[in-house]
mmCIF file of C-alpha atoms in Angstrom:
data_model
loop_
_atom_site.group_PDB
_atom_site.id
_atom_site.type_symbol
_atom_site.label_atom_id
_atom_site.label_comp_id
_atom_site.label_asym_id
_atom_site.label_seq_id
_atom_site.Cartn_x
_atom_site.Cartn_y
_atom_site.Cartn_z
ATOM 1 C CA MET G 653 3.124 -14.154 -44.128
ATOM 2 C CA ALA G 654 -0.850 -14.167 -44.419
ATOM 3 C CA ASN G 655 -1.690 -11.473 -46.552
ATOM 4 C CA GLY G 656 -4.602 -11.936 -47.375
ATOM 5 C CA GLY G 657 -5.512 -15.031 -46.101
ATOM 6 C CA PRO G 658 -6.954 -16.659 -42.364
ATOM 7 C CA VAL G 659 -5.149 -15.143 -39.952
ATOM 8 C CA GLU G 660 -4.485 -18.121 -36.669
ATOM 9 C CA HIS G 661 -5.925 -16.640 -33.079
ATOM 10 C CA GLY G 662 -4.983 -17.824 -29.150
ATOM 11 C CA PHE G 663 -1.669 -19.603 -28.238
ATOM 12 C CA PRO G 664 -1.564 -22.775 -29.562
ATOM 13 C CA HIS G 665 2.299 -22.100 -29.184
ATOM 14 C CA LEU G 666 2.132 -21.148 -26.035
ATOM 15 C CA GLU G 667 4.805 -23.843 -24.872
ATOM 16 C CA THR G 668 6.888 -22.732 -27.139
ATOM 17 C CA VAL G 669 7.132 -19.314 -25.949
ATOM 18 C CA ARG G 670 7.086 -20.032 -22.867
ATOM 19 C CA ALA G 671 10.665 -22.834 -23.573
ATOM 20 C CA ALA G 672 11.829 -19.277 -25.797
ATOM 21 C CA VAL G 673 12.135 -16.246 -22.703
ATOM 22 C CA THR G 674 14.102 -19.793 -20.795
ATOM 23 C CA ALA G 675 16.520 -20.477 -22.772
ATOM 24 C CA LEU G 676 16.891 -16.058 -23.564
ATOM 25 C CA TYR G 677 17.773 -16.246 -19.801
ATOM 26 C CA ARG G 678 19.639 -19.492 -20.109
ATOM 27 C CA ARG G 679 22.056 -18.255 -23.317
ATOM 28 C CA LEU G 680 21.867 -14.199 -22.298
ATOM 29 C CA SER G 681 21.629 -14.346 -18.281
ATOM 30 C CA TYR G 682 19.974 -12.019 -16.601
ATOM 31 C CA ASP G 683 21.848 -8.998 -16.453
ATOM 32 C CA THR G 684 22.028 -8.807 -20.467
ATOM 33 C CA VAL G 685 18.337 -9.305 -20.619
ATOM 34 C CA ARG G 686 18.136 -5.823 -18.620
ATOM 35 C CA THR G 687 20.626 -3.451 -20.621
ATOM 36 C CA PHE G 688 16.685 -4.251 -23.488
ATOM 37 C CA SER G 689 14.879 -2.575 -20.914
ATOM 38 C CA ALA G 690 14.519 0.394 -23.309
ATOM 39 C CA SER G 691 12.463 -0.973 -26.128
ATOM 40 C CA VAL G 692 12.970 0.748 -29.505
ATOM 41 C CA PRO G 693 11.306 3.846 -30.455
ATOM 42 C CA PRO G 694 8.940 4.616 -32.922
ATOM 43 C CA ALA G 695 10.304 7.742 -34.581
ATOM 44 C CA ASP G 696 14.179 5.376 -35.093
ATOM 45 C CA VAL G 697 12.166 3.262 -37.304
ATOM 46 C CA ALA G 698 9.610 5.797 -38.818
ATOM 47 C CA PHE G 699 8.882 5.006 -42.838
ATOM 48 C CA CYS G 700 7.611 7.863 -44.862
ATOM 49 C CA ASP G 701 6.487 7.256 -48.395
ATOM 50 C CA THR G 702 8.355 10.373 -48.771
ATOM 51 C CA ASP G 703 11.152 8.537 -48.076
ATOM 52 C CA ASP G 704 13.673 7.268 -50.540
ATOM 53 C CA LEU G 705 12.783 3.944 -50.668
ATOM 54 C CA TYR G 706 16.534 1.532 -50.106
ATOM 55 C CA LEU G 707 18.563 4.606 -47.966
ATOM 56 C CA GLY G 708 14.553 4.158 -45.818
ATOM 57 C CA THR G 709 14.969 0.460 -45.688
ATOM 58 C CA GLN G 710 19.281 0.584 -44.268
ATOM 59 C CA ARG G 711 18.390 3.535 -42.358
ATOM 60 C CA VAL G 712 15.200 0.368 -40.878
ATOM 61 C CA ALA G 713 17.802 -1.557 -40.525
ATOM 62 C CA HIS G 714 20.932 0.228 -39.175
ATOM 63 C CA GLU G 715 19.233 1.573 -36.091
ATOM 64 C CA LEU G 716 17.375 -2.327 -35.318
ATOM 65 C CA VAL G 717 21.216 -3.252 -35.532
ATOM 66 C CA ARG G 718 21.872 -0.461 -32.858
ATOM 67 C CA HIS G 719 19.941 -1.749 -31.023
ATOM 68 C CA TYR G 720 20.087 -5.460 -30.517
ATOM 69 C CA ARG G 721 24.169 -4.316 -30.090
ATOM 70 C CA LEU G 722 25.740 -5.520 -33.129
ATOM 71 C CA PRO G 723 27.513 -3.331 -34.486
ATOM 72 C CA ASP G 724 29.951 -5.401 -36.675
ATOM 73 C CA ALA G 725 27.300 -5.598 -39.297
ATOM 74 C CA ARG G 726 26.494 -4.431 -42.219
ATOM 75 C CA MET G 727 22.915 -5.169 -43.467
ATOM 76 C CA ILE G 728 22.494 -5.008 -47.064
ATOM 77 C CA VAL G 729 18.811 -4.930 -48.018
ATOM 78 C CA SER G 730 17.205 -5.756 -50.894
ATOM 79 C CA PHE G 731 13.757 -6.391 -52.641
ATOM 80 C CA ARG G 732 11.914 -9.632 -54.859
ATOM 81 C CA GLU G 733 9.159 -11.382 -55.087
ATOM 82 C CA MET G 734 8.820 -13.975 -52.425
ATOM 83 C CA THR G 735 6.203 -16.137 -50.201
ATOM 84 C CA HIS G 736 7.615 -14.398 -46.938
ATOM 85 C CA ALA G 737 7.171 -11.791 -45.509
ATOM 86 C CA ALA G 738 11.551 -11.376 -45.420
ATOM 87 C CA HIS G 739 14.540 -13.814 -45.650
ATOM 88 C CA VAL G 740 18.189 -14.126 -43.760
ATOM 89 C CA GLU G 741 21.383 -15.210 -45.670
ATOM 90 C CA LEU G 742 23.080 -16.786 -42.443
ATOM 91 C CA THR G 743 26.802 -16.448 -43.025
ATOM 92 C CA ALA G 744 30.196 -15.726 -40.809
ATOM 93 C CA GLY G 745 29.422 -11.465 -41.212
ATOM 94 C CA PRO G 746 30.177 -9.186 -40.627
ATOM 95 C CA GLU G 747 28.200 -8.641 -43.800
ATOM 96 C CA TYR G 748 24.250 -10.365 -44.017
ATOM 97 C CA PHE G 749 21.875 -10.221 -47.147
ATOM 98 C CA ILE G 750 18.135 -9.036 -46.317
ATOM 99 C CA GLU G 751 15.616 -9.733 -49.295
ATOM 100 C CA LEU G 752 11.996 -8.345 -48.175
ATOM 101 C CA ASN G 753 8.624 -9.663 -49.931
ATOM 102 C CA ASP G 754 8.082 -7.249 -52.797
ATOM 103 C CA ARG G 755 5.052 -6.172 -50.540
ATOM 104 C CA PHE G 756 6.903 -3.891 -48.991
ATOM 105 C CA ARG G 757 7.454 -1.054 -51.532
ATOM 106 C CA THR G 758 3.895 -0.275 -50.881
ATOM 107 C CA HIS G 759 3.199 -0.828 -47.605
ATOM 108 C CA ARG G 760 6.482 0.653 -46.165
ATOM 109 C CA ARG G 761 5.388 1.513 -42.695
ATOM 110 C CA ASP G 762 5.335 -2.374 -41.916
ATOM 111 C CA ILE G 763 9.383 -2.721 -43.223
ATOM 112 C CA GLY G 764 10.966 -1.915 -39.906
ATOM 113 C CA ALA G 765 8.511 -5.670 -37.985
ATOM 114 C CA ALA G 766 10.070 -7.667 -41.112
ATOM 115 C CA LEU G 767 13.472 -6.711 -40.221
ATOM 116 C CA ALA G 768 12.931 -6.378 -36.849
ATOM 117 C CA HIS G 769 13.172 -10.844 -37.516
ATOM 118 C CA GLU G 770 15.380 -11.015 -39.603
ATOM 119 C CA VAL G 771 18.229 -9.115 -37.575
ATOM 120 C CA MET G 772 16.890 -10.773 -34.669
ATOM 121 C CA HIS G 773 18.122 -13.936 -36.753
ATOM 122 C CA VAL G 774 21.288 -12.700 -36.561
ATOM 123 C CA TYR G 775 21.779 -11.612 -33.812
ATOM 124 C CA LEU G 776 20.844 -15.453 -32.559
ATOM 125 C CA HIS G 777 22.851 -17.166 -35.009
ATOM 126 C CA ARG G 778 25.942 -15.254 -33.631
ATOM 127 C CA LEU G 779 24.736 -16.417 -30.400
ATOM 128 C CA ASP G 780 24.223 -19.345 -31.706
ATOM 129 C CA LEU G 781 21.172 -19.950 -30.172
ATOM 130 C CA SER G 782 17.777 -22.379 -32.018
ATOM 131 C CA PHE G 783 15.384 -24.253 -31.757
ATOM 132 C CA PRO G 784 15.337 -27.692 -33.525
ATOM 133 C CA GLY G 785 12.700 -27.656 -37.045
ATOM 134 C CA VAL G 786 11.705 -24.483 -38.755
ATOM 135 C CA ARG G 787 8.815 -24.013 -36.727
ATOM 136 C CA ASP G 788 9.964 -23.928 -33.542
ATOM 137 C CA ASN G 789 12.648 -21.236 -34.435
ATOM 138 C CA GLU G 790 10.831 -19.054 -35.892
ATOM 139 C CA ILE G 791 8.655 -19.155 -32.569
ATOM 140 C CA LEU G 792 12.019 -18.582 -30.474
ATOM 141 C CA THR G 793 13.199 -15.879 -32.469
ATOM 142 C CA ASP G 794 9.524 -13.980 -33.003
ATOM 143 C CA THR G 795 9.639 -14.289 -29.133
ATOM 144 C CA ALA G 796 13.343 -12.917 -28.958
ATOM 145 C CA THR G 797 12.512 -10.112 -31.480
ATOM 146 C CA THR G 798 9.570 -9.190 -29.018
ATOM 147 C CA TYR G 799 10.870 -10.154 -25.254
ATOM 148 C CA LEU G 800 14.187 -7.649 -26.390
ATOM 149 C CA GLY G 801 12.259 -4.367 -27.642
ATOM 150 C CA ALA G 802 10.735 -4.771 -30.990
ATOM 151 C CA GLY G 803 8.697 -6.800 -31.493
ATOM 152 C CA TRP G 804 5.127 -4.410 -31.012
ATOM 153 C CA LEU G 805 6.079 -3.670 -34.519
ATOM 154 C CA LEU G 806 6.036 -7.257 -35.589
ATOM 155 C CA LEU G 807 1.815 -7.143 -34.346
ATOM 156 C CA ASP G 808 1.721 -3.606 -34.936
ATOM 157 C CA ALA G 809 2.304 -5.043 -38.632
ATOM 158 C CA TYR G 810 -1.264 -7.085 -37.733
ATOM 159 C CA ARG G 811 -4.401 -5.677 -39.312
ATOM 160 C CA GLU G 812 -7.382 -7.580 -40.670
ATOM 161 C CA ASP G 813 -11.231 -6.311 -40.970
ATOM 162 C CA GLY G 814 -13.620 -7.497 -43.570
ATOM 163 C CA ALA G 815 -12.205 -7.394 -46.426
ATOM 164 C CA SER G 816 -8.890 -7.520 -46.160
ATOM 165 C CA SER G 817 -5.455 -8.907 -43.426
ATOM 166 C CA GLN G 818 -1.999 -9.100 -42.749
ATOM 167 C CA LYS G 819 0.291 -10.646 -39.822
ATOM 168 C CA LEU G 820 4.143 -11.094 -39.649
ATOM 169 C CA GLY G 821 5.373 -13.766 -37.983
ATOM 170 C CA TYR G 822 4.817 -17.614 -36.643
ATOM 171 C CA LEU G 823 2.771 -16.077 -33.026
ATOM 172 C CA THR G 824 -0.867 -15.182 -32.941
ATOM 173 C CA PRO G 825 -1.692 -11.792 -32.347
ATOM 174 C CA GLU G 826 -3.111 -13.004 -29.135
ATOM 175 C CA GLU G 827 1.181 -14.522 -28.189
ATOM 176 C CA PHE G 828 3.305 -11.489 -29.850
ATOM 177 C CA GLY G 829 0.487 -9.437 -27.704
ATOM 178 C CA TYR G 830 1.522 -11.811 -24.899
ATOM 179 C CA VAL G 831 5.002 -11.879 -24.996
ATOM 180 C CA LEU G 832 4.701 -7.666 -24.952
ATOM 181 C CA ALA G 833 3.112 -7.962 -21.977
ATOM 182 C CA LYS G 834 5.586 -10.558 -20.013
ATOM 183 C CA ARG G 835 8.445 -7.326 -21.229
ATOM 184 C CA ALA G 836 5.828 -5.360 -20.180
ATOM 185 C CA LEU G 837 4.760 -6.332 -16.833
ATOM 186 C CA LEU G 838 9.027 -6.886 -16.308
ATOM 187 C CA PHE G 839 10.458 -3.188 -17.802
ATOM 188 C CA GLY G 840 7.279 -1.211 -16.514
ATOM 189 C CA GLU G 841 6.861 -0.172 -20.285
ATOM 190 C CA ASP G 842 3.343 0.134 -21.602
ATOM 191 C CA PRO G 843 3.121 -0.654 -25.627
ATOM 192 C CA SER G 844 -0.400 -0.203 -26.354
ATOM 193 C CA VAL G 845 -0.049 3.658 -26.634
ATOM 194 C CA TRP G 846 2.549 3.124 -30.036
ATOM 195 C CA PHE G 847 0.291 0.934 -31.378
ATOM 196 C CA THR G 848 -1.647 2.271 -35.267
ATOM 197 C CA SER G 849 -3.976 -0.509 -35.182
ATOM 198 C CA ALA G 850 -6.774 -1.190 -33.013
ATOM 199 C CA GLN G 851 -6.702 -5.061 -34.107
ATOM 200 C CA ALA G 852 -2.588 -5.409 -32.415
ATOM 201 C CA TYR G 853 -4.450 -3.108 -29.428
ATOM 202 C CA THR G 854 -7.213 -5.316 -28.484
ATOM 203 C CA ALA G 855 -4.648 -8.513 -29.224
ATOM 204 C CA TYR G 856 -2.008 -6.642 -26.402
ATOM 205 C CA GLY G 857 -5.208 -6.824 -24.164
ATOM 206 C CA LYS G 858 -5.490 -10.824 -24.260
ATOM 207 C CA GLY G 859 -2.071 -11.597 -24.060
ATOM 208 C CA LEU G 860 -2.196 -8.939 -20.742
ATOM 209 C CA ALA G 861 -4.568 -11.401 -19.197
ATOM 210 C CA ARG G 862 -2.784 -14.624 -20.319
ATOM 211 C CA ALA G 863 0.524 -12.713 -19.227
ATOM 212 C CA ARG G 864 -1.408 -12.019 -15.852
ATOM 213 C CA LEU G 865 -2.639 -15.325 -15.002
ATOM 214 C CA ASP G 866 1.014 -16.765 -14.360
ATOM 215 C CA GLY G 867 2.195 -14.869 -11.420
ATOM 216 C CA ARG G 868 -1.717 -16.183 -10.241
ATOM 217 C CA GLN G 869 -1.308 -19.320 -9.884
ATOM 218 C CA PRO G 870 -0.479 -21.702 -6.342
ATOM 219 C CA PRO G 871 1.853 -22.050 -4.944
ATOM 220 C CA LEU G 872 2.266 -18.390 -5.633
ATOM 221 C CA THR G 873 0.086 -16.451 -2.290
ATOM 222 C CA ALA G 874 -1.763 -13.633 -5.672
ATOM 223 C CA ALA G 875 -3.295 -17.307 -6.587
ATOM 224 C CA GLY G 876 -7.371 -17.006 -7.117
ATOM 225 C CA TRP G 877 -9.540 -18.929 -4.134
ATOM 226 C CA ALA G 878 -10.220 -21.798 -7.064
ATOM 227 C CA GLY G 879 -6.294 -22.250 -7.385
ATOM 228 C CA ARG G 880 -5.143 -22.192 -3.789
ATOM 229 C CA ARG G 881 -8.290 -24.961 -2.880
ATOM 230 C CA ARG G 882 -7.309 -27.239 -6.382
ATOM 231 C CA TYR G 883 -4.686 -27.245 -5.015
ATOM 232 C CA ALA G 884 -4.964 -28.061 -1.218
ATOM 233 C CA ARG G 885 -6.821 -30.462 -2.664
ATOM 234 C CA ASP G 886 -3.267 -31.977 -4.902
ATOM 235 C CA ARG G 887 -0.917 -31.599 -1.714
ATOM 236 C CA ARG G 888 -3.577 -33.754 0.493
ATOM 237 C CA HIS G 889 -3.249 -36.946 -1.954
ATOM 238 C CA ALA G 890 0.916 -37.158 -2.748
ATOM 239 C CA GLN G 891 0.601 -36.727 1.688
ATOM 240 C CA ASP G 892 -1.698 -39.292 1.286
ATOM 241 C CA PRO G 893 0.619 -42.988 0.393
ATOM 242 C CA HIS G 894 -2.382 -44.437 -1.364
ATOM 243 C CA GLY G 895 -3.383 -41.521 -2.641
ATOM 244 C CA ALA G 896 -3.643 -39.830 -5.704
ATOM 245 C CA PRO G 897 -0.132 -39.733 -7.983
ATOM 246 C CA ALA G 898 1.287 -36.518 -7.956
ATOM 247 C CA VAL G 899 0.834 -33.175 -10.215
ATOM 248 C CA ALA G 900 2.296 -34.416 -14.152
ATOM 249 C CA GLU G 901 5.623 -32.679 -14.543
ATOM 250 C CA ASP G 902 4.012 -30.894 -17.026
ATOM 251 C CA GLY G 903 1.585 -29.609 -15.226
ATOM 252 C CA PRO G 904 1.463 -25.954 -13.683
ATOM 253 C CA TYR G 905 3.021 -28.302 -10.390
ATOM 254 C CA ALA G 906 4.530 -31.145 -8.660
ATOM 255 C CA PHE G 907 5.055 -32.243 -6.102
ATOM 256 C CA THR G 908 7.783 -35.169 -4.634
ATOM 257 C CA PRO G 909 8.717 -36.655 -1.788
ATOM 258 C CA ARG G 910 11.676 -34.885 0.477
ATOM 259 C CA GLU G 911 14.416 -36.906 1.394
ATOM 260 C CA ASN G 912 14.109 -36.314 4.924
ATOM 261 C CA GLY G 913 10.626 -36.644 4.930
ATOM 262 C CA GLY G 914 7.917 -34.515 3.515
ATOM 263 C CA LEU G 915 7.268 -33.024 0.091
ATOM 264 C CA ARG G 916 8.984 -30.543 -2.100
ATOM 265 C CA VAL G 917 6.812 -28.821 -4.930
ATOM 266 C CA SER G 918 8.044 -27.062 -8.339
ATOM 267 C CA PHE G 919 6.246 -24.444 -10.438
ATOM 268 C CA PRO G 920 7.674 -22.432 -13.155
ATOM 269 C CA CYS G 921 8.881 -19.182 -12.856
ATOM 270 C CA PRO G 922 6.225 -16.755 -13.835
ATOM 271 C CA THR G 923 8.548 -14.472 -15.559
ATOM 272 C CA CYS G 924 11.467 -16.898 -16.874
ATOM 273 C CA HIS G 925 9.492 -20.391 -16.605
ATOM 274 C CA GLN G 926 11.222 -22.134 -15.197
ATOM 275 C CA ARG G 927 10.514 -24.675 -12.921
ATOM 276 C CA ILE G 928 11.262 -23.117 -9.182
ATOM 277 C CA GLY G 929 11.084 -26.525 -6.181
ATOM 278 C CA VAL G 930 10.566 -25.227 -2.274
ATOM 279 C CA PRO G 931 9.742 -26.815 0.548
ATOM 280 C CA VAL G 932 5.974 -27.990 1.384
ATOM 281 C CA ARG G 933 5.523 -25.803 4.947
ATOM 282 C CA GLY G 934 3.452 -22.890 5.010
ATOM 283 C CA ARG G 935 4.353 -19.018 3.769
ATOM 284 C CA VAL G 936 7.455 -19.475 1.984
ATOM 285 C CA ARG G 937 9.621 -16.382 0.172
ATOM 286 C CA ALA G 938 11.480 -18.326 -3.150
ATOM 287 C CA ARG G 939 14.631 -16.758 -5.672
ATOM 288 C CA CYS G 940 14.363 -17.352 -9.304
ATOM 289 C CA GLY G 941 18.460 -18.570 -9.780
ATOM 290 C CA LEU G 942 17.869 -17.830 -13.533
ATOM 291 C CA CYS G 943 15.752 -14.186 -14.046
ATOM 292 C CA ARG G 944 16.064 -13.008 -9.906
ATOM 293 C CA SER G 945 12.280 -12.914 -9.773
ATOM 294 C CA VAL G 946 11.426 -12.784 -5.749
ATOM 295 C CA LEU G 947 8.090 -14.896 -5.152
ATOM 296 C CA GLU G 948 5.690 -15.026 -2.465
ATOM 297 C CA CYS G 949 4.732 -18.989 -1.722
ATOM 298 C CA ASP G 950 2.167 -21.130 0.523
ATOM 299 C CA THR G 951 3.251 -24.243 -0.419
#
């Protein structure tokens, strides 16, 4: 939790974020991801200053448990002084103990954001889905929270001006905006109407622009002129046995020879980021086997 300190910006964790989206689809399946088409409504997690602190916190926690479909999980929430925003003790359940930073006693409108992240820890724990290392696992948790419909709360908790700042989670504001935008493009929703933070709105706009670029990379037909020209040059080099080597696997696309001659190009799906391979033979339509996206390509 950035509390008055500097807030990191940009997209430094983008590859881990994309890997987290792929991991979600692989672990949950396309059908399960689609059951989260509705985000947490603001009214369900609203917290007024006149609400009882503990009863209100338990109510919000219950709504998040319901959203994540954890009917047999009970969240016991308390407050204490700590460096981080919150902490959850992961056990076999059904009771889970969540501690919130004492700061939230007086910043109650952000309690939903803190709980959204911690309850997602429980959800991923039950799925047995994790990334190695604390940093990457927390990025996975932030990404899953956002992609499954509760992360707009985390972005809305971001506020920054010349005198103070606050940000929850491990993703930058722009990365939260990116994952929110990926979800918005998938389900056709506009989370920006729920923001109370002007800075959150700006970060979402930057994330949306970055997310749209994913669908404009060659060999997709929506790629721009510069990308198409670069792709054609790289394809010529790959077809020339004496030319430059094919693009590396971690690049936007990579060429490999086919057993029966010709080339095959692989590229990340713009929805789930799993790599897809298609033959290089002009216009083709590819279907991602993981997220079922149908992609128009010009290879």
